[in-house]
mmCIF file of C-alpha atoms and ligand atoms in Angstrom:
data_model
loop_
_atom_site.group_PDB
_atom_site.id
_atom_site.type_symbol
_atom_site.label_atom_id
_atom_site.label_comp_id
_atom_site.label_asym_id
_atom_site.label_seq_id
_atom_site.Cartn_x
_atom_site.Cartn_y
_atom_site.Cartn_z
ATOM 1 C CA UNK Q 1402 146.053 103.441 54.735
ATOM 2 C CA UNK Q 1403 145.123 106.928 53.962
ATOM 3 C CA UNK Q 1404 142.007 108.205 56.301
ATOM 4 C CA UNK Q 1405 139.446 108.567 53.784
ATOM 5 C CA UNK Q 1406 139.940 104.810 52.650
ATOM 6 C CA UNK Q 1407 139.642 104.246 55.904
ATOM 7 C CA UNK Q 1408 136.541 105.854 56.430
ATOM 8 C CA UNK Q 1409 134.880 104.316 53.180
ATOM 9 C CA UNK Q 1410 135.869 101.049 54.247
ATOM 10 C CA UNK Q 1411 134.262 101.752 57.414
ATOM 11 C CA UNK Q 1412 130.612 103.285 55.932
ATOM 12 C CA UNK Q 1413 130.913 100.070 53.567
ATOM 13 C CA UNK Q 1414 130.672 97.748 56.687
ATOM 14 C CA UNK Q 1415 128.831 99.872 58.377
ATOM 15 C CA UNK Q 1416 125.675 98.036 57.786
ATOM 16 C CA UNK Q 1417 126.176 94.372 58.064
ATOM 17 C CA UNK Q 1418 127.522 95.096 61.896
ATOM 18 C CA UNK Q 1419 124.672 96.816 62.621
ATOM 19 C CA UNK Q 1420 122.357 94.430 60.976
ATOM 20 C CA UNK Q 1421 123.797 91.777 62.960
ATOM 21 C CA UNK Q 1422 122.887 92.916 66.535
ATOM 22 C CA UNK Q 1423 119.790 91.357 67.824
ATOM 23 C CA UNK Q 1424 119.737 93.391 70.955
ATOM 24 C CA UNK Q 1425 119.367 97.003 71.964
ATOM 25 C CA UNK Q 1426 122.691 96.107 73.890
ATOM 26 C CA UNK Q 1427 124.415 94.621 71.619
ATOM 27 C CA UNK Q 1428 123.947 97.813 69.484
ATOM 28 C CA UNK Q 1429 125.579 99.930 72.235
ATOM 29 C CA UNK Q 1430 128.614 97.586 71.468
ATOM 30 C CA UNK Q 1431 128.660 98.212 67.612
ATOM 31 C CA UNK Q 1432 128.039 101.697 68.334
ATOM 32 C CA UNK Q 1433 130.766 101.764 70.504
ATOM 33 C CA UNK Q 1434 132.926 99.621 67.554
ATOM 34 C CA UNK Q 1435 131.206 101.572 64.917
ATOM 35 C CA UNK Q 1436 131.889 105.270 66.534
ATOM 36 C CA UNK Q 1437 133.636 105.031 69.990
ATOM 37 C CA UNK Q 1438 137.415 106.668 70.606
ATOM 38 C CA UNK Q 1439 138.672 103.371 69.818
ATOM 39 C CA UNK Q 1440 137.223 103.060 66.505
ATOM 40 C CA UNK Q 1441 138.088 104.141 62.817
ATOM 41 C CA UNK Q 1442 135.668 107.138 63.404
ATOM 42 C CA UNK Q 1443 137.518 108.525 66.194
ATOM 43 C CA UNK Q 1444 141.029 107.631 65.160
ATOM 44 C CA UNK Q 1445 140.446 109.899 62.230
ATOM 45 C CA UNK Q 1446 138.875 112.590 64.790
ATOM 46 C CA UNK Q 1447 141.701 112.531 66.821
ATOM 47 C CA UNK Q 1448 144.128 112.591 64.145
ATOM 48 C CA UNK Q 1449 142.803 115.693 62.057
ATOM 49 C CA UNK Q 1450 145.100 117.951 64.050
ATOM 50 C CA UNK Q 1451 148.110 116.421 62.550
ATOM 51 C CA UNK Q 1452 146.794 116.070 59.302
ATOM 52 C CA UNK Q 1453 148.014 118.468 56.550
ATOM 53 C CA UNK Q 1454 146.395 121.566 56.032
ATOM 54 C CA UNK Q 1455 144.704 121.287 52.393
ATOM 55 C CA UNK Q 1456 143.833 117.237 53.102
ATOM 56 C CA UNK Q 1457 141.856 118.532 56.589
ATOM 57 C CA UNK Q 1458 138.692 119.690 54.941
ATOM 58 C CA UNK Q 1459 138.630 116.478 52.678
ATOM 59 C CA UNK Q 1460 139.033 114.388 55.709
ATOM 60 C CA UNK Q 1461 137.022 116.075 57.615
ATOM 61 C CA UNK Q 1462 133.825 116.267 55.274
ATOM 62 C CA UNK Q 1463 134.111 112.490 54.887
ATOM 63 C CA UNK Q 1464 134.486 111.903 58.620
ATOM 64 C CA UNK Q 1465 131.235 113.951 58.711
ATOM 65 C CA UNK Q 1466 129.679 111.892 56.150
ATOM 66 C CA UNK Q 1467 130.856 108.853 57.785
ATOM 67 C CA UNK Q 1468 129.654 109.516 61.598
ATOM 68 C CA UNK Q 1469 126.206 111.067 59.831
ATOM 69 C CA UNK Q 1470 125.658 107.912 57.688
ATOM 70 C CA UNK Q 1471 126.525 105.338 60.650
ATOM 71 C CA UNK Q 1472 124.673 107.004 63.348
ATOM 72 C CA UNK Q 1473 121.758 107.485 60.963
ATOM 73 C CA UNK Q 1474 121.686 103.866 60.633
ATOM 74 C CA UNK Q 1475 122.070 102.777 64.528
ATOM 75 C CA UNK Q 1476 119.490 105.223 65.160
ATOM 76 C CA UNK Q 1477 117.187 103.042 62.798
ATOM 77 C CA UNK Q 1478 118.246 99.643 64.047
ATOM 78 C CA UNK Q 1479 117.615 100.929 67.686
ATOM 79 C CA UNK Q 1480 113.959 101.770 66.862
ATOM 80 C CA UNK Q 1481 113.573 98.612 65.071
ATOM 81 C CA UNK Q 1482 115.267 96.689 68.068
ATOM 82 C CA UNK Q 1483 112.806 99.087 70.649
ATOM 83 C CA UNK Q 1484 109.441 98.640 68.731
ATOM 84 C CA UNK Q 1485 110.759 94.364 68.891
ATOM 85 C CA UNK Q 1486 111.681 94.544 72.543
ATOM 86 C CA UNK Q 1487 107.980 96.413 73.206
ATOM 87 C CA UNK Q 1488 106.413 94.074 71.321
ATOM 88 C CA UNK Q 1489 107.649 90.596 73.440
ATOM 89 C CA UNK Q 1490 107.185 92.802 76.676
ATOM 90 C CA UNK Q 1491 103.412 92.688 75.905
ATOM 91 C CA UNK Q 1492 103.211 89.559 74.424
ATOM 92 C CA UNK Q 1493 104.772 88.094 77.819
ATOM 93 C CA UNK Q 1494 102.946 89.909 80.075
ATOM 94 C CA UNK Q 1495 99.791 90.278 78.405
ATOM 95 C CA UNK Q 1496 96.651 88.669 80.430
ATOM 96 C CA UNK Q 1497 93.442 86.950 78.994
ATOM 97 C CA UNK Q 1498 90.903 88.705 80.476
ATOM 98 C CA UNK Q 1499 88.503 86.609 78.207
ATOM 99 C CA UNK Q 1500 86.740 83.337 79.966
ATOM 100 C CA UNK Q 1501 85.390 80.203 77.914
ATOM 101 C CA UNK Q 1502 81.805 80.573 76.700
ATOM 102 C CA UNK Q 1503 79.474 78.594 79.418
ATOM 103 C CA UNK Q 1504 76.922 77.997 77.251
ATOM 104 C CA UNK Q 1505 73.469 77.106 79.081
ATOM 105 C CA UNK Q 1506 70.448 74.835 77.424
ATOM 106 C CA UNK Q 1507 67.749 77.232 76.011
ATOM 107 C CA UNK Q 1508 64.365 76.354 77.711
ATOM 108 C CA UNK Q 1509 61.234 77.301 75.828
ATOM 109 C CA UNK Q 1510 57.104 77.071 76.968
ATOM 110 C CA UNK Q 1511 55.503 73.794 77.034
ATOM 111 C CA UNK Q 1512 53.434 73.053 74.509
ATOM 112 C CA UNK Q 1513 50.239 74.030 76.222
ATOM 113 C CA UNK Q 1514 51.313 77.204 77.456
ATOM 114 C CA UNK Q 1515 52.267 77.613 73.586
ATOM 115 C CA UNK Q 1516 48.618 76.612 72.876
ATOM 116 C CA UNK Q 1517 47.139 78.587 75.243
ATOM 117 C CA UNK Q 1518 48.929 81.877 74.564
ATOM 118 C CA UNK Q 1519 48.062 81.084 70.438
ATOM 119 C CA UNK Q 1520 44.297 81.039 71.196
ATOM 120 C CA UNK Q 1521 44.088 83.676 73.581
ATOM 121 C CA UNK Q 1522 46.522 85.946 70.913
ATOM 122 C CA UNK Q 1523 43.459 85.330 68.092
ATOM 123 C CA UNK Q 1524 40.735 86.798 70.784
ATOM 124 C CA UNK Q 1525 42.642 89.738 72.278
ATOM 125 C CA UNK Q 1526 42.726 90.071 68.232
ATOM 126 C CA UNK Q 1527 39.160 90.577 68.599
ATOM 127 C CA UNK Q 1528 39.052 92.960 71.449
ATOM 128 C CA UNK Q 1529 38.746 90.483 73.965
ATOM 129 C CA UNK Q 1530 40.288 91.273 77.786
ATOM 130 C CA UNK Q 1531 41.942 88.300 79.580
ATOM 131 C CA UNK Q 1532 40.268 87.427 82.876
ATOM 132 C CA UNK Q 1533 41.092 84.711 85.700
ATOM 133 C CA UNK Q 1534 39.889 82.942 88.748
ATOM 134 C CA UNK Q 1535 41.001 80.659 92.080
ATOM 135 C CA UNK Q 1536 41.627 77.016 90.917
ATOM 136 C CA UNK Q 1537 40.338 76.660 94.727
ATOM 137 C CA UNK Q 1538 36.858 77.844 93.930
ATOM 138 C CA UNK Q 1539 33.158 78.038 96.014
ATOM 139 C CA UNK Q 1540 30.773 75.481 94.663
ATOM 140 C CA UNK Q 1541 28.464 78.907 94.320
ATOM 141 C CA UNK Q 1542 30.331 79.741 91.363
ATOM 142 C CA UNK Q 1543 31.298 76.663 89.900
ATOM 143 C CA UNK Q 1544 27.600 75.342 89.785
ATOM 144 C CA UNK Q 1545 25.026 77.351 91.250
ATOM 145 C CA UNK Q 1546 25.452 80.581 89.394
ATOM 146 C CA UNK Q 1547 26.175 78.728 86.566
ATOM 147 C CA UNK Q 1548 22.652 77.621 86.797
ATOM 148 C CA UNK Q 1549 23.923 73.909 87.637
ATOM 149 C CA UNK Q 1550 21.226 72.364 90.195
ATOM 150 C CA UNK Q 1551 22.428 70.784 93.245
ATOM 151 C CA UNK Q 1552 20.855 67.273 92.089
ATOM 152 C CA UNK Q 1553 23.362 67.798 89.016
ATOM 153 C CA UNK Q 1554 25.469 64.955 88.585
ATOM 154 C CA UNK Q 1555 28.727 66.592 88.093
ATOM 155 C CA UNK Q 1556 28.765 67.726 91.509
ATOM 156 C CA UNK Q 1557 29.279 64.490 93.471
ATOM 157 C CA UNK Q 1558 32.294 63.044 95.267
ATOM 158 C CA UNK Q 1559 32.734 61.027 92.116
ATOM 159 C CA UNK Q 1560 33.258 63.738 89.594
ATOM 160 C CA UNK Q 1561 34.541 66.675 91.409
ATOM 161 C CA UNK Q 1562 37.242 66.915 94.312
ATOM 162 C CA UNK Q 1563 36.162 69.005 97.302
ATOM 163 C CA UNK Q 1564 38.217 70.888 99.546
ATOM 164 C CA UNK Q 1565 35.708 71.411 102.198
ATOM 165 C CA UNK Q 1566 31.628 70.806 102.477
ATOM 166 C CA UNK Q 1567 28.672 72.677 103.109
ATOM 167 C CA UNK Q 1568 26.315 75.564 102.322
ATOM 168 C CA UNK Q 1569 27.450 75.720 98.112
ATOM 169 C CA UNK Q 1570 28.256 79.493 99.265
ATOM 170 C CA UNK Q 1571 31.262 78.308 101.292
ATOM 171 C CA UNK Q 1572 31.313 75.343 100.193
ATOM 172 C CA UNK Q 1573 35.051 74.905 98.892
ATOM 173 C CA UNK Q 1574 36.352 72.416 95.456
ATOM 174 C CA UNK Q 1575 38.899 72.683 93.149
ATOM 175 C CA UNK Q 1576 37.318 73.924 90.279
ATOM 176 C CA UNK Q 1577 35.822 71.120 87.791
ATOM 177 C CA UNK Q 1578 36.351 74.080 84.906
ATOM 178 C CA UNK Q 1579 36.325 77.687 83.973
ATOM 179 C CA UNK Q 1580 33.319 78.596 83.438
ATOM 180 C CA UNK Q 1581 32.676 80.084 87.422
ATOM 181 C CA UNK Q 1582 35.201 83.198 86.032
ATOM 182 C CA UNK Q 1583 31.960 84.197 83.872
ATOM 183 C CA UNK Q 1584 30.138 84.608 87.187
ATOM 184 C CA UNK Q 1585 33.190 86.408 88.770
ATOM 185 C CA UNK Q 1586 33.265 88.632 86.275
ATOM 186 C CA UNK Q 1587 30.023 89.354 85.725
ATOM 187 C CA UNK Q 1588 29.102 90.032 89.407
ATOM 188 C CA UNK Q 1589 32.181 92.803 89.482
ATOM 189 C CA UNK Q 1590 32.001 93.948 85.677
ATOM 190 C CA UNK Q 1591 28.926 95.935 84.153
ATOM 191 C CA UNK Q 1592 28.606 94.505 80.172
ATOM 192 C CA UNK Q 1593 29.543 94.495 77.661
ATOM 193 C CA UNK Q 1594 32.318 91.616 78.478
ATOM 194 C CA UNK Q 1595 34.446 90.033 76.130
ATOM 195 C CA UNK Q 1596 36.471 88.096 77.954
ATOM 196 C CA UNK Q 1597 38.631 85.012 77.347
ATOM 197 C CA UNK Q 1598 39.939 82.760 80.788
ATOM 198 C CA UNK Q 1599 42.784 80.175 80.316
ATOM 199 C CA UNK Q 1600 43.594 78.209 83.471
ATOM 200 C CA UNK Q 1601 43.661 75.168 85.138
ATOM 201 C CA UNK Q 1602 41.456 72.578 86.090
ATOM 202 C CA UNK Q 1603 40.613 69.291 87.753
ATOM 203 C CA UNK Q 1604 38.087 66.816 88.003
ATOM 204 C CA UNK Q 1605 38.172 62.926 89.454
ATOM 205 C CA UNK Q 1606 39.181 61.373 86.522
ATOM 206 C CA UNK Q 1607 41.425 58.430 86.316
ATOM 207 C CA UNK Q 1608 44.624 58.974 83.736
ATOM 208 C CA UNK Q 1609 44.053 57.544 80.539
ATOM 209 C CA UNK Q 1610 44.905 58.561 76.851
ATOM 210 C CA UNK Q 1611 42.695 61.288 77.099
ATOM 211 C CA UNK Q 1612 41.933 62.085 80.514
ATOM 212 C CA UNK Q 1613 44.111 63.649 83.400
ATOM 213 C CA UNK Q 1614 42.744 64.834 87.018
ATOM 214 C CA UNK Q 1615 44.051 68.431 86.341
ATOM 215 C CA UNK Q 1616 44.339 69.987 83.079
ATOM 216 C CA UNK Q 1617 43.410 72.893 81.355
ATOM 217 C CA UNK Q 1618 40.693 75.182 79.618
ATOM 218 C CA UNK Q 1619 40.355 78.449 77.896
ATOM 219 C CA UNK Q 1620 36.602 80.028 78.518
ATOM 220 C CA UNK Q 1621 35.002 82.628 76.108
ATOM 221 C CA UNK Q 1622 32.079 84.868 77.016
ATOM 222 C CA UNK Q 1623 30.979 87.672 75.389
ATOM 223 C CA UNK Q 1624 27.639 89.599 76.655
ATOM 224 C CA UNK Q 1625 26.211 92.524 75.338
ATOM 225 C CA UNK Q 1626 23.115 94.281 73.559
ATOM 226 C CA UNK Q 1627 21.884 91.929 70.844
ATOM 227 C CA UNK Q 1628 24.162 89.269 70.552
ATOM 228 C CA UNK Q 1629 22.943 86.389 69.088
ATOM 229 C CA UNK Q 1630 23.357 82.599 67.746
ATOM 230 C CA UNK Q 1631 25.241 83.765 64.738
ATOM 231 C CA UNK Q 1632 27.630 86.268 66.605
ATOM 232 C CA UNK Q 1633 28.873 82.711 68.335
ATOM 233 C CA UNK Q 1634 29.265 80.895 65.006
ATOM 234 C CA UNK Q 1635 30.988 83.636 63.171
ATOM 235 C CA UNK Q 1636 33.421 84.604 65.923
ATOM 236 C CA UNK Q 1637 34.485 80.472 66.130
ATOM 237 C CA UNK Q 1638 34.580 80.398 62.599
ATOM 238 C CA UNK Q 1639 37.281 82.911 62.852
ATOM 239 C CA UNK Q 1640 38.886 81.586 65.837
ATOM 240 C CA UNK Q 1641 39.055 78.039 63.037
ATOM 241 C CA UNK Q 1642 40.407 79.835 60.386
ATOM 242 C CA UNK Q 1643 43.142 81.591 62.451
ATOM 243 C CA UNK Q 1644 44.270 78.265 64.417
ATOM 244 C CA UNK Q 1645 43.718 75.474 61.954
ATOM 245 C CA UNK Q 1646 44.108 77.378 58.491
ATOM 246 C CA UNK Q 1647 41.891 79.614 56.171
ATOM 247 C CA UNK Q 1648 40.189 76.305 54.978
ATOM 248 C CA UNK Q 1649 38.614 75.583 57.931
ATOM 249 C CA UNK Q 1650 35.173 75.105 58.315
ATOM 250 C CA UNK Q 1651 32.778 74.451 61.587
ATOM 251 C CA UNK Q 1652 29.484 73.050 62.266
ATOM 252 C CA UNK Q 1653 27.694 73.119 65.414
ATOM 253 C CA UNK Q 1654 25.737 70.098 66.671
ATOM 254 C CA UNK Q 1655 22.815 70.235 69.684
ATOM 255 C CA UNK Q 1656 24.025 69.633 72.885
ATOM 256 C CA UNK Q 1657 23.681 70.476 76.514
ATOM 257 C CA UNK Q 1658 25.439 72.276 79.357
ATOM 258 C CA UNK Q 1659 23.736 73.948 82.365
ATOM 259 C CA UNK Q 1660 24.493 77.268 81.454
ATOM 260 C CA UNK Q 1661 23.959 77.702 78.043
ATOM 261 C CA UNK Q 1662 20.443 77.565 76.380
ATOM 262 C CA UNK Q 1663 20.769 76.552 73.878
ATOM 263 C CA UNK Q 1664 24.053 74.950 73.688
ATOM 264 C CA UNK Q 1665 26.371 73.274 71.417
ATOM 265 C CA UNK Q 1666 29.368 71.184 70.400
ATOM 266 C CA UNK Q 1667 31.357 72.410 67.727
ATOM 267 C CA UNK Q 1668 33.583 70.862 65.289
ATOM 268 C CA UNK Q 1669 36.355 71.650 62.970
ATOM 269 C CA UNK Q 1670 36.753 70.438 59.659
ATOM 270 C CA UNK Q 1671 39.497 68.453 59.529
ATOM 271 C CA UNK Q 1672 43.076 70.312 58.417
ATOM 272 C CA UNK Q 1673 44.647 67.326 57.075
ATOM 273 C CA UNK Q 1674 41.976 65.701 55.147
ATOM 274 C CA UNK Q 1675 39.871 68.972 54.095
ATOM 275 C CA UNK Q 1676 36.939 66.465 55.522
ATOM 276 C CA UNK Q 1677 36.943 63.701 52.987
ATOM 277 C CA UNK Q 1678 40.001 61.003 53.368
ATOM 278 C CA UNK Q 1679 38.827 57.839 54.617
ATOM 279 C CA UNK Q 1680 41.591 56.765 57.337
ATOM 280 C CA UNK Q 1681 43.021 59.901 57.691
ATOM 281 C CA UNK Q 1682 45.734 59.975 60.507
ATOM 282 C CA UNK Q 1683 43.922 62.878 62.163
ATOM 283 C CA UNK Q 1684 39.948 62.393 61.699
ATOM 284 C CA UNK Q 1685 39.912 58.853 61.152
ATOM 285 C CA UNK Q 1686 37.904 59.562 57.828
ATOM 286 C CA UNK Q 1687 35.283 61.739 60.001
ATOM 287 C CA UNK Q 1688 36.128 64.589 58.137
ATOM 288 C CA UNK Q 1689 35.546 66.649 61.346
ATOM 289 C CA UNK Q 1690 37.304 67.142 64.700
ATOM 290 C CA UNK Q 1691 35.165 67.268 68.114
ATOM 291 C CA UNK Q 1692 36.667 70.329 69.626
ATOM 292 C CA UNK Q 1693 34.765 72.343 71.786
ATOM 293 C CA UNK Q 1694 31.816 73.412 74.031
ATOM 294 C CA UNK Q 1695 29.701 76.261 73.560
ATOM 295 C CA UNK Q 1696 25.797 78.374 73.181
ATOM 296 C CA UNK Q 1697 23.811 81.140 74.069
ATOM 297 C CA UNK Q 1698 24.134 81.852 78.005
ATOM 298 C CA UNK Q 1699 21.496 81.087 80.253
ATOM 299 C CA UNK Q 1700 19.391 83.600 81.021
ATOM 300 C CA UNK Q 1701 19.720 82.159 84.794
ATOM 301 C CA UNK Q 1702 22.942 82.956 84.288
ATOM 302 C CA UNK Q 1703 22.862 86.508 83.366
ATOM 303 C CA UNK Q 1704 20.846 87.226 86.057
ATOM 304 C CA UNK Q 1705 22.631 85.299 89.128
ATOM 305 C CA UNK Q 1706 25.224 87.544 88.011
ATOM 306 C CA UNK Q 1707 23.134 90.301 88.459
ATOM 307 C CA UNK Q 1708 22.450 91.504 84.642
ATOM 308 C CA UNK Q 1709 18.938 92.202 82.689
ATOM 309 C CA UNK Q 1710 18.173 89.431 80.648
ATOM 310 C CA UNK Q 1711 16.107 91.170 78.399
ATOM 311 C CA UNK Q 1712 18.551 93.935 77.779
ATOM 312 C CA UNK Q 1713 21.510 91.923 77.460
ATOM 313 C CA UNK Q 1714 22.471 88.484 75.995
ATOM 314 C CA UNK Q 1715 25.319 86.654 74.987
ATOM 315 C CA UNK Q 1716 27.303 83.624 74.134
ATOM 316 C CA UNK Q 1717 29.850 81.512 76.135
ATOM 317 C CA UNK Q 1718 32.389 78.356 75.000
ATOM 318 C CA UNK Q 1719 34.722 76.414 76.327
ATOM 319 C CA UNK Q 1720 37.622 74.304 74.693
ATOM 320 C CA UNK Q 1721 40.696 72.136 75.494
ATOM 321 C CA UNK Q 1722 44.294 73.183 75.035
ATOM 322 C CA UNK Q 1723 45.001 69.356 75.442
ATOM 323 C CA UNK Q 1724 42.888 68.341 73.089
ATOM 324 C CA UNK Q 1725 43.801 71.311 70.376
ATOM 325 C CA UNK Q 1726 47.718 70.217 71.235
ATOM 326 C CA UNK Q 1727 46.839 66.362 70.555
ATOM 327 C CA UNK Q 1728 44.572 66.897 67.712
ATOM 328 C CA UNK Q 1729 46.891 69.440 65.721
ATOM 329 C CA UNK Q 1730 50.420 67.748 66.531
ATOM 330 C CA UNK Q 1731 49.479 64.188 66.410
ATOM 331 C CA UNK Q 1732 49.618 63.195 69.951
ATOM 332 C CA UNK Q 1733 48.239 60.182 70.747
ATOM 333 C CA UNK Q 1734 48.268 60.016 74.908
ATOM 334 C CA UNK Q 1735 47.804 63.150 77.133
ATOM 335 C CA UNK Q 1736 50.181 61.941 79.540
ATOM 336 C CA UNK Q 1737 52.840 63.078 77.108
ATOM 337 C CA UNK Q 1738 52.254 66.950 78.099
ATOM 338 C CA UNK Q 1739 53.463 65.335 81.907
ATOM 339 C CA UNK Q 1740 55.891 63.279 81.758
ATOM 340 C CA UNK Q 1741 58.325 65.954 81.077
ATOM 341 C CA UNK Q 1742 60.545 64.407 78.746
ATOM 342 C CA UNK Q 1743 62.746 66.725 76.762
ATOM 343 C CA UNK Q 1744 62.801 64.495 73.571
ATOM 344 C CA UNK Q 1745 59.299 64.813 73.601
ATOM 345 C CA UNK Q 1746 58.694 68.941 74.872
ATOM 346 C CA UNK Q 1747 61.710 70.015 72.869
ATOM 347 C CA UNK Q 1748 59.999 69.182 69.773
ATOM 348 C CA UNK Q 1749 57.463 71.976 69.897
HETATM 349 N N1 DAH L 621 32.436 74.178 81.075
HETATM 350 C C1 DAH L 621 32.251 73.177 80.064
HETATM 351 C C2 DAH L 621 33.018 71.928 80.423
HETATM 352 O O1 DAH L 621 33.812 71.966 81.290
HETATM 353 C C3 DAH L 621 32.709 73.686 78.749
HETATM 354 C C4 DAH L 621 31.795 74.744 78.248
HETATM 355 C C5 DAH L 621 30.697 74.405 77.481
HETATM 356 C C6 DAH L 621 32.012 76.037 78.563
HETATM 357 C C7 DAH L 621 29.831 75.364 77.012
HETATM 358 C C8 DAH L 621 31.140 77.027 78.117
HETATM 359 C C9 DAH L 621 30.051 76.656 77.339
HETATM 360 O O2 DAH L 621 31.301 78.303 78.394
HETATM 361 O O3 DAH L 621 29.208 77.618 76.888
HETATM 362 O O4 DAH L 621 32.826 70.910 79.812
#
């Protein structure tokens, strides 16, 4: 066979052999078929000295051609087999650096805490500063300054627990509510004061539906020149509307607390019934909801804590974050808000 057949036949199968190796060292094996001394390429190479004259440039153009066009190709199929052979070597030695999600329950505050922090939000709304007190608190300020008479019936054994007797200035019990913080403050704040005091509280009570020995209250008091019976109405009115809806209306009934003079209860009109559905699931048909304490303080007050009565006056309430939870969601036992079921405290 003449060498330039030879050649042709060897740049026509050319790519098939190459095709066919799957590994960078089996390429080195079809190179060395494809180009080596032994092959058709260097047969031709070794015989161009012998060739005649006028066929040597021929032959040797094609024999260019031929080694150009096959090592152009192995030089492809090697990158192809390299970029391959990379690509397993990572795959095999990569490492998961990732871990599984650990995903952990998502806690939230407990409904009164909730309640709490939504009242006290509506009065800082107002310019009001957020004041506390010792739960372990001197009878001094939890009745005497609060104008409550030692013959008053709330202080005995039966209604209040006592941490240690005596003189009601060192006299110790855990305090029956928060009203003493509006002594507190008073005696260490000049006015005006427009404060708001959530916190805890305890009394002797036995559990019930609606009673537990330690629970909780949020205390207003705001003193200052010329305040008067309709500053108290209109700032609860607001504190309804923003709570309980734009509906709301209130209405104050005569009442009586130590330290206010004169004092009040005030209700809500009912938010499910707009005050008018007999049996309603929330008012019973009252049309109103019982929710707080509240009046004009004491003069006695004022000035136990130090202020001029006749230059100063102001108003003071007190209300439930129990009962605003129970009354608003539904609730029909306070023990719910301590039993500390999940079913029950995931709900809010
Ligand atoms: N301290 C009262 C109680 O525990 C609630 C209360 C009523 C607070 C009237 C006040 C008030 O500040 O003016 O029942």
């Amino acid at each position: 066979m003449d060498p330039i057949a030879k050649l042709d036949e060897s740049i026509t199968t050319a790519p098939e052999n190459i095709e066919a190796a799957e590994t960078l060292s089996a390429l080195e094996e079809v190179e060395t078929r494809l180009l080596g001394k032994d092959s058709v390429v260097g047969e031709v190479r070794r015989s161009m000295g012998g060739l005649e004259k006028e066929l040597r440039p021929k032959v040797g153009a094609k024999l260019n051609e031929a080694t150009g066009l096959i090592q152009d190709l192995l030089d492809e199929k090697r990158n192809e087999l390299q970029d391959q052979e990379l690509e397993l070597q990572l795959r095999d030695e990569a490492i998961d650096v990732t871990l599984d999600a650990v995903s952990f329950p998502r806690g939230r505050l407990h409904i009164i805490q909730q309640t709490i922090d939504e009242v006290i939000d509506i009065f800082v709304g107002l310019g009001y500063q957020v004041a506390d007190g010792p739960e372990a608190e001197l009878a001094w300020y939890n009745f005497d300054a609060l104008n409550t008479p030692s013959t008053h019936p709330s202080r005995l054994e039966s209604d209040t627990m006592y941490l240690d007797w005596g003189d009601p200035r060192d006299e110790v019990l855990l305090r029956t509510h928060t009203s003493p913080v509006q002594a507190r403050w008073m005696e260490s704040h000049e006015p005006p004061v427009y404060i708001v005091v959530p916190g805890r509280t305890y009394r002797t009570d036995t559990v019930d539906a609606t009673h537990l020995p330690v629970f909780h209250q949020i205390e207003g008091l705001a003193v200052d020149e010329n305040i008067v019976f309709s500053d108290l109405k209109g700032t609860l009115l607001h504190w309804a509307r923003e709570f309980f809806g734009p509906q709301s209306q209130v209405r104050l009934r005569p009442s009586f607390f130590p330290f206010t003079e004169p004092s009040a209860e005030m209700d809500v009109s009912c938010f499910a019934c707009d005050g008018g559905e007999p049996g309603c699931r929330v008012c019973g048909g009252a049309g109103w909801l019982e929710l707080l304490g509240c009046g004009m303080v004491d003069p006695n007050v004022l000035e136990a804590a130090g202020y001029d009565p006749n230059r100063v006056s102001g108003f003071a309430f007190g209300m439930g974050p129990e009962r605003l939870a129970m009354v608003r969601h539904g609730i029909d036992s306070i023990k719910h808000f301590i039993d500390n079921d999940l079913r029950f405290l995931g709900q809010f």
